[in-house]
PDB file of C-alpha atoms in Angstrom:
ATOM      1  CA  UNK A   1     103.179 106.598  27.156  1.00 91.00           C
ATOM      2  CA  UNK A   2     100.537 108.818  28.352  1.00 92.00           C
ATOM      3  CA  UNK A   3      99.039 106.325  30.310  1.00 94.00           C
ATOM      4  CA  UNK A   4     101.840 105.053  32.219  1.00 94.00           C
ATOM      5  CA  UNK A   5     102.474 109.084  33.054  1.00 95.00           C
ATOM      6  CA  UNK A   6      98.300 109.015  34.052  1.00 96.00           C
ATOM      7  CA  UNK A   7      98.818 105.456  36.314  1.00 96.00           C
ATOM      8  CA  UNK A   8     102.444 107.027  37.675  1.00 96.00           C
ATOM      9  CA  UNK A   9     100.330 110.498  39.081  1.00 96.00           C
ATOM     10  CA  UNK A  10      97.675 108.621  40.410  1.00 97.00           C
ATOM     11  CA  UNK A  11     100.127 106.265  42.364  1.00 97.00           C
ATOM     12  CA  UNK A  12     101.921 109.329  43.462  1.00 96.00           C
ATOM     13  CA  UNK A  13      98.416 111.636  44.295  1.00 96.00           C
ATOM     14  CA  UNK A  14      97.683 108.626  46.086  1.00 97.00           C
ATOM     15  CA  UNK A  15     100.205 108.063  48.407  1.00 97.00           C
ATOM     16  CA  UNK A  16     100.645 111.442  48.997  1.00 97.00           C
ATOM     17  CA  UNK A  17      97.143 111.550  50.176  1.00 96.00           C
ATOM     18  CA  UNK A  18      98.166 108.240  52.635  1.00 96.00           C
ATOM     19  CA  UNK A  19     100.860 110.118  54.056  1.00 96.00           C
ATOM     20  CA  UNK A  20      99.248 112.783  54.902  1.00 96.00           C
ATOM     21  CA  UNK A  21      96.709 111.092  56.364  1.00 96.00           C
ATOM     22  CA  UNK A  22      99.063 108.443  58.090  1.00 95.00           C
ATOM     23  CA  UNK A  23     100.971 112.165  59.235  1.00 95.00           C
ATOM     24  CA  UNK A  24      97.704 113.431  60.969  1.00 94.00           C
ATOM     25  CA  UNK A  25      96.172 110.142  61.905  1.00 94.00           C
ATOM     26  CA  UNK A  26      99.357 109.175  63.787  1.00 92.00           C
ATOM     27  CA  UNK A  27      99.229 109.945  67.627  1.00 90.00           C
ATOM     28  CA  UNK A  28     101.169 112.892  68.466  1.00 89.00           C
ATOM     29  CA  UNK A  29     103.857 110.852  70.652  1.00 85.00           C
ATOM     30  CA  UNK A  30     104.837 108.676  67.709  1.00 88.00           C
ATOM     31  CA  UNK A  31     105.700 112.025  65.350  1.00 91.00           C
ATOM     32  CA  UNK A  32     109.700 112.651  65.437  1.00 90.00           C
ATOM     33  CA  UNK A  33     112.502 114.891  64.102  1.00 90.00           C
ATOM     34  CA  UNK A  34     109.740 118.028  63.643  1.00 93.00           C
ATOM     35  CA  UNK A  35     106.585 119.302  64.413  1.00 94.00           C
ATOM     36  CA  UNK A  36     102.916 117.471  63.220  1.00 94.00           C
ATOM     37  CA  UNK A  37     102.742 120.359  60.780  1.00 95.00           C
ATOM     38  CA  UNK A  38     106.280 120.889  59.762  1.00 96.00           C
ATOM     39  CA  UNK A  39     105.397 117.429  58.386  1.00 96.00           C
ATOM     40  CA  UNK A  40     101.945 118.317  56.130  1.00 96.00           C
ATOM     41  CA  UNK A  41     104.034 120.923  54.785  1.00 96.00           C
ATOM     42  CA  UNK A  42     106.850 118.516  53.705  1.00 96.00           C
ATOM     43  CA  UNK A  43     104.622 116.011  52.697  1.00 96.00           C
ATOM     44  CA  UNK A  44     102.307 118.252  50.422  1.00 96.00           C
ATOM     45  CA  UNK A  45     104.805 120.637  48.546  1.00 96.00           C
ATOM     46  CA  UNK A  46     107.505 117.713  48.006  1.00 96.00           C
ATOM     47  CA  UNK A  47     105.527 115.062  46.437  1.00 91.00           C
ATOM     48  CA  UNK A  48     106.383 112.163  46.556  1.00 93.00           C
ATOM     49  CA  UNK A  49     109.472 112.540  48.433  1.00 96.00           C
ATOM     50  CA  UNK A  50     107.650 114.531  51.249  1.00 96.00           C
ATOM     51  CA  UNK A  51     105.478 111.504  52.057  1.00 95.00           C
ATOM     52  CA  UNK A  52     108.869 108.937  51.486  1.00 95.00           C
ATOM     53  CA  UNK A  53     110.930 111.420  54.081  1.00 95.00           C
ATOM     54  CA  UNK A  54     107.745 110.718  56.626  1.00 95.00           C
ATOM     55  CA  UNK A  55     107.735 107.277  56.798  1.00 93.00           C
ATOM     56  CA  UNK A  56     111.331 106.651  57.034  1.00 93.00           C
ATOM     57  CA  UNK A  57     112.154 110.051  59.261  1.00 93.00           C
ATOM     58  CA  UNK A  58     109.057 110.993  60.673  1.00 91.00           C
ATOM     59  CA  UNK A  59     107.113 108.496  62.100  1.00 87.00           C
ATOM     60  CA  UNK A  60     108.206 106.754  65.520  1.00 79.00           C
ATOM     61  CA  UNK A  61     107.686 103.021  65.334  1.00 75.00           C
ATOM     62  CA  UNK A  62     105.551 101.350  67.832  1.00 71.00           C
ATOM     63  CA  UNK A  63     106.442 100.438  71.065  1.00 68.00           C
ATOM     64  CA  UNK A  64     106.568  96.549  71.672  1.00 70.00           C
ATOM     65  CA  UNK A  65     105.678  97.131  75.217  1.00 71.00           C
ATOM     66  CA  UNK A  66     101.647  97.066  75.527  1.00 71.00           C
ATOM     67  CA  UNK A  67     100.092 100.436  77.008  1.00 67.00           C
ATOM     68  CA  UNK A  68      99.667 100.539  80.662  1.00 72.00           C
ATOM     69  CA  UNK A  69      95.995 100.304  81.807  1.00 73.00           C
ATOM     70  CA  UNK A  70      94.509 102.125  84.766  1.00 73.00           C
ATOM     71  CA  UNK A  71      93.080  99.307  87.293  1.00 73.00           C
ATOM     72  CA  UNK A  72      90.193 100.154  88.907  1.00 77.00           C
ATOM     73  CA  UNK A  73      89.708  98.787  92.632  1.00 74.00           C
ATOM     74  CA  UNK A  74      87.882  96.133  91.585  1.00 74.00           C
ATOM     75  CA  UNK A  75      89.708  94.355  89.528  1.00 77.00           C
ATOM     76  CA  UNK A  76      93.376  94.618  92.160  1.00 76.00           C
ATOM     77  CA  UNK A  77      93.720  91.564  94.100  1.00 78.00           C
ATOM     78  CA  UNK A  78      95.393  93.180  96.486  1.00 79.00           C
ATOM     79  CA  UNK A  79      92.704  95.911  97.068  1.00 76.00           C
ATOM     80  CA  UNK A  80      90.010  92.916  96.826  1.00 76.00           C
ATOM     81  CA  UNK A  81      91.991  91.096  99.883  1.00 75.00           C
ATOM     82  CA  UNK A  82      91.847  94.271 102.335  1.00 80.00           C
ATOM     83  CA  UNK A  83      88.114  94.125 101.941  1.00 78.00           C
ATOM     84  CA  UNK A  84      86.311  92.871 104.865  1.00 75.00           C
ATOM     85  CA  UNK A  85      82.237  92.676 104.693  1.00 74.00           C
ATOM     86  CA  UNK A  86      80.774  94.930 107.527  1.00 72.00           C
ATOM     87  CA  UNK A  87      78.043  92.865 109.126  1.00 73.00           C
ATOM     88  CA  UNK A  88      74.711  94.479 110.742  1.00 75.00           C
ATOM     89  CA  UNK A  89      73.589  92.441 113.577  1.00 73.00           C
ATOM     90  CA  UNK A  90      70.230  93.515 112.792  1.00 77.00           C
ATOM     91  CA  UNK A  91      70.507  91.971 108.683  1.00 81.00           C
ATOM     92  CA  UNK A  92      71.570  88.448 110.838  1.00 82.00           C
ATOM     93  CA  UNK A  93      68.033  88.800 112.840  1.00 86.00           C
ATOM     94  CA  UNK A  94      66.513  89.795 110.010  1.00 87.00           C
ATOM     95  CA  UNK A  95      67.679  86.753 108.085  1.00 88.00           C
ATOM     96  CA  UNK A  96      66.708  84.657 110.869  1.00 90.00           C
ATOM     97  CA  UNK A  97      62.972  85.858 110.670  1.00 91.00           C
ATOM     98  CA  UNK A  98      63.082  85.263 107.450  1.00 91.00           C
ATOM     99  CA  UNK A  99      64.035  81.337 107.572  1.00 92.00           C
ATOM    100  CA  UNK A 100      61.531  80.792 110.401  1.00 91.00           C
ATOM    101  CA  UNK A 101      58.667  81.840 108.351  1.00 91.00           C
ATOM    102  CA  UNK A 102      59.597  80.469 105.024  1.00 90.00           C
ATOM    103  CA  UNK A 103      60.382  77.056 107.227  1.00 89.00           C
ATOM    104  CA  UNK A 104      56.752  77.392 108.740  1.00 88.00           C
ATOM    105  CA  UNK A 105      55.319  78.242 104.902  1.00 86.00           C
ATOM    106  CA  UNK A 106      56.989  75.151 104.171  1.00 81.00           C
ATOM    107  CA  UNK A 107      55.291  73.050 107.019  1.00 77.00           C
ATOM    108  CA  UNK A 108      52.061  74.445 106.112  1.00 76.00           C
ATOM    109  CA  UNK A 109      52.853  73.277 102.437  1.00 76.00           C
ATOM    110  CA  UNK A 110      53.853  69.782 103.483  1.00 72.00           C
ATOM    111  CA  UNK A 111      51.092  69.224 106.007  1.00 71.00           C
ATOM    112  CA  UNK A 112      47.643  70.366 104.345  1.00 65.00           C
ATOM    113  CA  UNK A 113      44.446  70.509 107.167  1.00 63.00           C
ATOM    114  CA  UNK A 114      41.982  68.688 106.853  1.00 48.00           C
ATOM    115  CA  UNK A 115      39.601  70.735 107.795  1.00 50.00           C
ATOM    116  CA  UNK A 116      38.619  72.235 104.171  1.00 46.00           C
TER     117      UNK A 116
END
């Protein structure tokens, strides 16, 4: 008999200690009927039926709708289509120089003299 009493506390010590945790864990939205610490106090001086009066009474169920997310700029579509690239006419001369020398690297690569 006495341990069935020791195994009936420790399942009780125990889920008192998950309700409480659950109780402070719990995001403060999702607490109903009282105050976060109204709760503790339940929970704690009527074991077990603190922690029991939690889980039916005071804790919300979750929302089946998923959380709405801040989009940043770059990841709108919309935003992403208003976007026009500024051009500098002096990056398209720029880019021009740039071909005409790697094109005449590129000739001197292809055509070795003969004069070595």
């Amino acid at each position: 008999m006495a341990r069935v009493l020791l195994a009936l506390v420790i399942v009780v010590v125990a889920f008192t200690v998950y309700a409480l945790v659950d109780c402070l864990m719990v995001p403060k939205s999702r607490v109903k009927a009282l105050p976060r610490i109204a709760w503790v106090f339940i929970i704690i001086l009527f074991t077990p039926i603190g922690g029991i009066l939690w889980l039916v009474i005071g804790r919300g169920r979750r929302s089946n709708t998923p959380p709405v997310r801040a989009m940043g700029p770059d990841d709108d579509p919309d935003f992403l289509g208003t976007i026009r690239p500024v051009r500098d006419p002096d990056d398209d001369e720029h880019l021009r120089d740039l071909e005409r020398r790697l094109a005449e690297t590129d000739d001197e690569q292809d055509n070795p003299r003969a004069e070595r």
